[in-house]
mmCIF file of C-alpha atoms in Angstrom:
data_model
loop_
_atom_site.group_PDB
_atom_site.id
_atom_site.type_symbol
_atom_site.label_atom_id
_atom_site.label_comp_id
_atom_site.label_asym_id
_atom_site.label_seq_id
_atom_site.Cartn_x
_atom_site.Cartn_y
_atom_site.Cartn_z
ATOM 1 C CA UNK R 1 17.583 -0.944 -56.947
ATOM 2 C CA UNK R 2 18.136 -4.780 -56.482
ATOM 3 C CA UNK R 3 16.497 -5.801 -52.614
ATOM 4 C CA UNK R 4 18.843 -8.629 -52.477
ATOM 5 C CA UNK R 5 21.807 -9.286 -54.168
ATOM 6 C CA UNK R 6 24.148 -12.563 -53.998
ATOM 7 C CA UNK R 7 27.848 -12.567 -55.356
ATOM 8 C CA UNK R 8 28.565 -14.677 -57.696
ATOM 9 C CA UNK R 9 25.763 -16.162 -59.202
ATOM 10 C CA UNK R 10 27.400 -19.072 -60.517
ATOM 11 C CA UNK R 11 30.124 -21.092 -58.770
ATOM 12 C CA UNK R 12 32.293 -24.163 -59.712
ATOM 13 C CA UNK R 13 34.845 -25.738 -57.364
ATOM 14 C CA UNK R 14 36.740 -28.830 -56.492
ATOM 15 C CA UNK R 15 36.238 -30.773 -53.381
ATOM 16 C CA UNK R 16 38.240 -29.596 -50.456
ATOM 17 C CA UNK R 17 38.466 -25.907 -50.987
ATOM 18 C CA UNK R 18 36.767 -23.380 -49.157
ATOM 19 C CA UNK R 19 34.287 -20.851 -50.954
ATOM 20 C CA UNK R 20 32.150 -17.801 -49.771
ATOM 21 C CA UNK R 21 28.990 -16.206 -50.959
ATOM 22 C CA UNK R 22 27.922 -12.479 -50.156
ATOM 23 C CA UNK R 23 24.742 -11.421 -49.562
ATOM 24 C CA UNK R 24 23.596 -7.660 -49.197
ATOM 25 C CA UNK R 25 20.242 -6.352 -48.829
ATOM 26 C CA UNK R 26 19.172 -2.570 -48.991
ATOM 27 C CA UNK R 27 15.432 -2.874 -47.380
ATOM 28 C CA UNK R 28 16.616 -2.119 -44.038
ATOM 29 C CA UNK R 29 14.972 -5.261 -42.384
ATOM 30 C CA UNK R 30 16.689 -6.995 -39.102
ATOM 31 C CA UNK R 31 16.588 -10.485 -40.000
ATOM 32 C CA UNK R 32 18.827 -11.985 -42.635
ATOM 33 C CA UNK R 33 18.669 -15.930 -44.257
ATOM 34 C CA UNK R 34 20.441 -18.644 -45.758
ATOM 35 C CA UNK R 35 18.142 -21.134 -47.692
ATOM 36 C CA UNK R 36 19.870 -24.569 -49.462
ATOM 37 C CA UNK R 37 18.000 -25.748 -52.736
ATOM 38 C CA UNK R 38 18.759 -29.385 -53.942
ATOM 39 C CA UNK R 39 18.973 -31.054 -56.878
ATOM 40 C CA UNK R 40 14.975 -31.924 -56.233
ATOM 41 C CA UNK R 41 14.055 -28.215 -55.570
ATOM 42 C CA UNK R 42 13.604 -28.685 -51.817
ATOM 43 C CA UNK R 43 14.186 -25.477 -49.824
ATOM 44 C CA UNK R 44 15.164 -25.846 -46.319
ATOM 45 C CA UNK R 45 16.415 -23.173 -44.406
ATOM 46 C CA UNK R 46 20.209 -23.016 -42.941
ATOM 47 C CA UNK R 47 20.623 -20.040 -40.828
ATOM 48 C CA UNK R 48 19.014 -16.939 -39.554
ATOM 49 C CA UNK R 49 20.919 -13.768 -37.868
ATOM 50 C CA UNK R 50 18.937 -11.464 -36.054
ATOM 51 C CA UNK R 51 20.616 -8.030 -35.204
ATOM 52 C CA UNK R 52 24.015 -9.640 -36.039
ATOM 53 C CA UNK R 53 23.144 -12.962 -33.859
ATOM 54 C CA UNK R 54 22.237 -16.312 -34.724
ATOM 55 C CA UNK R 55 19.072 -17.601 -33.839
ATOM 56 C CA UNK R 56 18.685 -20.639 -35.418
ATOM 57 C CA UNK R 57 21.091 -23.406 -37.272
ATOM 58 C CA UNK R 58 19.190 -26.238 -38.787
ATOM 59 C CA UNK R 59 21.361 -29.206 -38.419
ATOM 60 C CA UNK R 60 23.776 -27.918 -40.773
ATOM 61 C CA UNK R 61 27.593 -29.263 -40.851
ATOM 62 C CA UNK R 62 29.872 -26.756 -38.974
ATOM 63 C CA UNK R 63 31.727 -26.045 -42.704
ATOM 64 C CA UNK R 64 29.204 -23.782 -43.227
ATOM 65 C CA UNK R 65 29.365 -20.672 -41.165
ATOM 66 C CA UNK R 66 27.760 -17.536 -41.731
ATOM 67 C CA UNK R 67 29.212 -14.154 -40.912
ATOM 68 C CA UNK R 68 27.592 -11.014 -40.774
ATOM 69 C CA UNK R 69 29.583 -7.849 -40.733
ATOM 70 C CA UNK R 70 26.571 -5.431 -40.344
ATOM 71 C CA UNK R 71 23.370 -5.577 -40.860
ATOM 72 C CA UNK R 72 22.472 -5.114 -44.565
ATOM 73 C CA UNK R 73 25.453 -8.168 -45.243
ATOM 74 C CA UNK R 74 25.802 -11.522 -44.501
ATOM 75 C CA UNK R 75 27.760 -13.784 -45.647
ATOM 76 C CA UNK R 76 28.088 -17.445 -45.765
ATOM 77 C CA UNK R 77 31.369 -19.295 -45.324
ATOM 78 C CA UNK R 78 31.774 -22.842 -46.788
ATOM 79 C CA UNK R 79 35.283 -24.699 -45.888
ATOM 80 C CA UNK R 80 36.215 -28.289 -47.185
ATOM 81 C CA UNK R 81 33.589 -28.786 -49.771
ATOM 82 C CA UNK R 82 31.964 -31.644 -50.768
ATOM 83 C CA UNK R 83 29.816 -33.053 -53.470
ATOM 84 C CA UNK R 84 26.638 -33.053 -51.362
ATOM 85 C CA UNK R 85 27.050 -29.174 -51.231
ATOM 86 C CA UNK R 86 26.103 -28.943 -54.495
ATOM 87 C CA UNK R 87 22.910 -27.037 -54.769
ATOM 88 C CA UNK R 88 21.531 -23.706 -55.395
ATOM 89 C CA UNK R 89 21.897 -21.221 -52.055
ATOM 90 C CA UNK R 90 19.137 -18.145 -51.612
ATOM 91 C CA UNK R 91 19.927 -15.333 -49.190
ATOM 92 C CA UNK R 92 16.906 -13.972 -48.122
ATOM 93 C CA UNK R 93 15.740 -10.636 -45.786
ATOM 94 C CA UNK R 94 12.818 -9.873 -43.827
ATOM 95 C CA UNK R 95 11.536 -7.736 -40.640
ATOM 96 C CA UNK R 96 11.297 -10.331 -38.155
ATOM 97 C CA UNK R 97 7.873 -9.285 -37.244
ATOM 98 C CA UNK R 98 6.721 -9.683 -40.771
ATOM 99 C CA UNK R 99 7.396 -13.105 -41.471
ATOM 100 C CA UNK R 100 7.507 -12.833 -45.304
ATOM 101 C CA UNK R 101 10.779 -13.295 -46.906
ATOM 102 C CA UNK R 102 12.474 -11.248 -49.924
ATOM 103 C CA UNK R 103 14.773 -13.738 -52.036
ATOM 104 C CA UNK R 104 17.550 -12.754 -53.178
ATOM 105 C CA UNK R 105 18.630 -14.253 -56.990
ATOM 106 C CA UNK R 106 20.054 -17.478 -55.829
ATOM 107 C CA UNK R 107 23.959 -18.925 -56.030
ATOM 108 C CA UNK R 108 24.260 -22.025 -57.985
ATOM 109 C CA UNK R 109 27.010 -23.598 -56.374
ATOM 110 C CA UNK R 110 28.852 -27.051 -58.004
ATOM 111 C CA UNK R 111 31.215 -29.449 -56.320
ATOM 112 C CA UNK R 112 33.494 -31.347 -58.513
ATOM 113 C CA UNK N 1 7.398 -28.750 -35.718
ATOM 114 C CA UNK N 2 6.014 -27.119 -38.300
ATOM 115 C CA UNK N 3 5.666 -28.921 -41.192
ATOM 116 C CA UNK N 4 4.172 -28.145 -44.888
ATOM 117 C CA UNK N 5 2.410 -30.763 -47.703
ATOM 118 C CA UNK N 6 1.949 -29.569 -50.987
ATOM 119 C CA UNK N 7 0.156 -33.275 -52.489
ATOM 120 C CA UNK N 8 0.950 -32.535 -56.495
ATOM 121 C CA UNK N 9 4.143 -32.714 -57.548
ATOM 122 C CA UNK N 10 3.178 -32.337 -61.125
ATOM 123 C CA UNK N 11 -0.038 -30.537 -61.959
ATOM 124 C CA UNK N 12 -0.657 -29.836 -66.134
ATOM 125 C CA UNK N 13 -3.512 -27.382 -66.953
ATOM 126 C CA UNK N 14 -4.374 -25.806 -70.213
ATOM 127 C CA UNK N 15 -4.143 -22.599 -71.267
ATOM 128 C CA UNK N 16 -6.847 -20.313 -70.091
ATOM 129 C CA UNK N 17 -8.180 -22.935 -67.451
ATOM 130 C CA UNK N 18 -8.700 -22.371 -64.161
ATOM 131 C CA UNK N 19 -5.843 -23.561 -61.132
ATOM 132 C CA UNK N 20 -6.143 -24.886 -58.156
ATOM 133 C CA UNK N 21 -2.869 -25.489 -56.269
ATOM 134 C CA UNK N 22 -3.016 -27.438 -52.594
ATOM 135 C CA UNK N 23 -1.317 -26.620 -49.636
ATOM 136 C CA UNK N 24 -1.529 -28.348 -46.231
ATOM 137 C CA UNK N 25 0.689 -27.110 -43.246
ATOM 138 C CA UNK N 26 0.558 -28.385 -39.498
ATOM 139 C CA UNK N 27 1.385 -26.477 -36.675
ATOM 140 C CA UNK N 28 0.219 -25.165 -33.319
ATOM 141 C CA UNK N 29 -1.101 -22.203 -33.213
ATOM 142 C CA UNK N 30 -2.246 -19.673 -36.575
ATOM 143 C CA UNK N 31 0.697 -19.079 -38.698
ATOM 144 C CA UNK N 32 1.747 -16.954 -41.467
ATOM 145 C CA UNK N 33 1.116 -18.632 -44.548
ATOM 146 C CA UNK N 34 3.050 -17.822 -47.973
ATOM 147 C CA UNK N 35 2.945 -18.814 -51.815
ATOM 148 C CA UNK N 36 5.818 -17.989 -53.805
ATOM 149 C CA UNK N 37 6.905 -18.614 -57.261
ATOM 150 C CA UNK N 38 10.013 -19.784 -58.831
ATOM 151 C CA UNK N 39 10.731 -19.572 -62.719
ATOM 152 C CA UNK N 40 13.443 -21.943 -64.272
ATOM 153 C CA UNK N 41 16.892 -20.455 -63.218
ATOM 154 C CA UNK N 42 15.220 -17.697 -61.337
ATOM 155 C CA UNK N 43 14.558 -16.668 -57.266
ATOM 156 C CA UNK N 44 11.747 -17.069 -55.877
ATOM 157 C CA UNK N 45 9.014 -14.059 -56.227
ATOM 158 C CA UNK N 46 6.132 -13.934 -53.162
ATOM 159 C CA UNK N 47 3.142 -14.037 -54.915
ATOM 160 C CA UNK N 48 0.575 -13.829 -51.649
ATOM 161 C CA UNK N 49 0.655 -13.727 -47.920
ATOM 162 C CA UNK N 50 -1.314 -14.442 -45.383
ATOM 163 C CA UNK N 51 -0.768 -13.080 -41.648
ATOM 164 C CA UNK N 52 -4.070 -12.488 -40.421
ATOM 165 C CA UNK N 53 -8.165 -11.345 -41.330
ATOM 166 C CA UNK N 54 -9.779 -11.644 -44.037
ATOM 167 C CA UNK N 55 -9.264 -15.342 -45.406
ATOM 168 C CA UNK N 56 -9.048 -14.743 -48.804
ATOM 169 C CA UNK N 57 -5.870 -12.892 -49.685
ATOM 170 C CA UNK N 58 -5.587 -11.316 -53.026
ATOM 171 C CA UNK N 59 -1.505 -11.644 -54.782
ATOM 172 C CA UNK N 60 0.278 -10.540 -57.895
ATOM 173 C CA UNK N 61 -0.184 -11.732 -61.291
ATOM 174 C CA UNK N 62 -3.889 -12.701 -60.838
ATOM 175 C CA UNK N 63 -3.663 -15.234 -57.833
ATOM 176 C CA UNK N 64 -5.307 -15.951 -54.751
ATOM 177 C CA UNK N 65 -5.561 -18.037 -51.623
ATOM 178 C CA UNK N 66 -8.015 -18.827 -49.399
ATOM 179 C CA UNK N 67 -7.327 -20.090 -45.524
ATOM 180 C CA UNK N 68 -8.686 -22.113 -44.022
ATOM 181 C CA UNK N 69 -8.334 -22.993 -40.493
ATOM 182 C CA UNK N 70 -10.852 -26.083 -39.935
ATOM 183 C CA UNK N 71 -8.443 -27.606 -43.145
ATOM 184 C CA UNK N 72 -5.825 -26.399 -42.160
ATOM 185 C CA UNK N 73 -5.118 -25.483 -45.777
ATOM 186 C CA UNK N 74 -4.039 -22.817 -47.969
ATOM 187 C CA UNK N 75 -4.362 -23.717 -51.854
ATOM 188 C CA UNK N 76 -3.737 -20.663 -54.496
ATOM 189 C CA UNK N 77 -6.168 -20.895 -57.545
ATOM 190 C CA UNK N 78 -6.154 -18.295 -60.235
ATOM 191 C CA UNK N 79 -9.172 -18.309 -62.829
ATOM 192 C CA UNK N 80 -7.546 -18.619 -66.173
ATOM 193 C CA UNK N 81 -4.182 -19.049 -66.628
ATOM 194 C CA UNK N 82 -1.430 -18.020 -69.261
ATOM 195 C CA UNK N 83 1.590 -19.939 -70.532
ATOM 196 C CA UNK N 84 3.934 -17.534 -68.710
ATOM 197 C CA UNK N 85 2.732 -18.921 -65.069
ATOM 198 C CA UNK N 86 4.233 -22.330 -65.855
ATOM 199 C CA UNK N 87 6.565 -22.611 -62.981
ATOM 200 C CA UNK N 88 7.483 -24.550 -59.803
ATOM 201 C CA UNK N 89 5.030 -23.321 -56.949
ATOM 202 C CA UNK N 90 6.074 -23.494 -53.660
ATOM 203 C CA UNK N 91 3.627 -22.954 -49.924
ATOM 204 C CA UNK N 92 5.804 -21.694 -46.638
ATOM 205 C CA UNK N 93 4.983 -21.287 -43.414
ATOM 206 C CA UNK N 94 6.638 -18.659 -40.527
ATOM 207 C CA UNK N 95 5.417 -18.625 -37.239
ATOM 208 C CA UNK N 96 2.241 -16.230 -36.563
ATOM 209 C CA UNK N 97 3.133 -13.383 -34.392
ATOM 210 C CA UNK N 98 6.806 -12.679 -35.838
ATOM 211 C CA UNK N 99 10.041 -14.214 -35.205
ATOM 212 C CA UNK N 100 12.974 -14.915 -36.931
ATOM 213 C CA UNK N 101 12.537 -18.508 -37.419
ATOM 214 C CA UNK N 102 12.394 -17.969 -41.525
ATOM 215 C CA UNK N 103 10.281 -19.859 -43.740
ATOM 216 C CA UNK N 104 9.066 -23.660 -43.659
ATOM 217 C CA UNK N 105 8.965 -24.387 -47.444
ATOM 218 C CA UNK N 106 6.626 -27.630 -48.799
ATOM 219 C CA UNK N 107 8.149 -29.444 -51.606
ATOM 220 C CA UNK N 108 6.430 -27.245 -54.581
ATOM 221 C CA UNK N 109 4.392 -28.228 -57.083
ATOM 222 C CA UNK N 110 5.538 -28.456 -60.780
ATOM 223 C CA UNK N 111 2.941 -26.204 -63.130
ATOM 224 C CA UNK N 112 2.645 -27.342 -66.561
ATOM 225 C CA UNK N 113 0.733 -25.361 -69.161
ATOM 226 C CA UNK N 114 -0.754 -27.140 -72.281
ATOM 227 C CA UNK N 115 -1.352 -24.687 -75.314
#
């Protein structure tokens, strides 16, 4: 019954390695997110994919790379980590004309 | 760009007092306006939206916000509030018409509930 659900919910790694996070959502909306959560609770958004395109990358390093393999999953890619990636990541759903956002449960993510 | 101030970072109220949470945004044209709440360790739940009509949107859990244009604000108030809302409250803004731009998120505010 979950809208969105994000695998694993808690993750621990050493700098350098590369890491993914799934995402699926079972609303059937178009439009899928990647939100970043620091340390000081600031949400800023890092990708949206639209009908299995990207339509917007906010400034964020090329390690991160989301990949969507249909449209009820995507999936965000993180290679070479580093401390500063530390932070809690929120996949999020919506039907683009609608705006409003489900969240999914959040992946907190630690660098060491 | 759009842009969204939330001025408290901190806010403590007492049990069964009334709220009153700020939100400021800037940007062009009408947008779609958001509140959502975030317990400790949890996602964030929408609590209210605002897309277009009436200016004073009713949520979930007893809250409301009002728009206002001339303002250019959005602040949720609720009339009496219980322990359990003590969260982190955060305002977002989308574009108005649709898109798939996501949210614009203002910094939250920090509720604090004194028994």
């Amino acid at each position: 019954d979950t809208a969105v659900s994000q695998t694993p919910k808690y993750l621990v790694t050493q700098m350098g390695n590369d890491k993914s996070i799934k995402c699926e959502q079972n609303l059937g909306h178009d439009t899928m997110y990647w939100y970043k959560q620091d340390s000081k609770k600031f949400l800023k958004i890092m990708f949206s994919y639209n009908n299995k395109e990207l339509i917007i990358n906010e400034t964020v390093p090329n390690r991160f790379s989301p990949k969507s393999p249909d449209k009820a999953h995507l999936n965000l890619h993180i290679n070479s980590l580093e401390l500063g990636d530390s932070a809690v990541y929120f996949c999020a759903s919506s039907q683009s004309r609608q705006g409003k956002g489900y969240f999914g449960p959040g992946t907190r993510l630690t660098v060491t | 760009a759009q842009s969204v101030t939330q001025p408290d970072i901190h806010i403590t109220v007492s049990e069964g007092a009334s709220l009153e949470l700020r939100c400021n945004y800037s940007y062009g044209a009408t947008p779609y306006l958001f509140w959502y709440v975030q317990s400790p360790g949890q996602g964030l739940q929408l609590l209210l939206k605002y897309f277009s009509g009436d200016t004073l949107v009713q949520g979930i859990k007893g809250f409301e916000a009002e728009f206002k244009r001339s303002q250019s604000s959005f602040n949720l108030r609720k009339p009496s509030v219980h322990w359990s809302d003590a969260a982190e409250y955060f305002c977002a803004v989308a574009p108005g018409g649709g898109g798939a731009d996501g949210l614009t998120f203002g910094k939250g505010t920090h509720l604090i509930i004194q028994p």
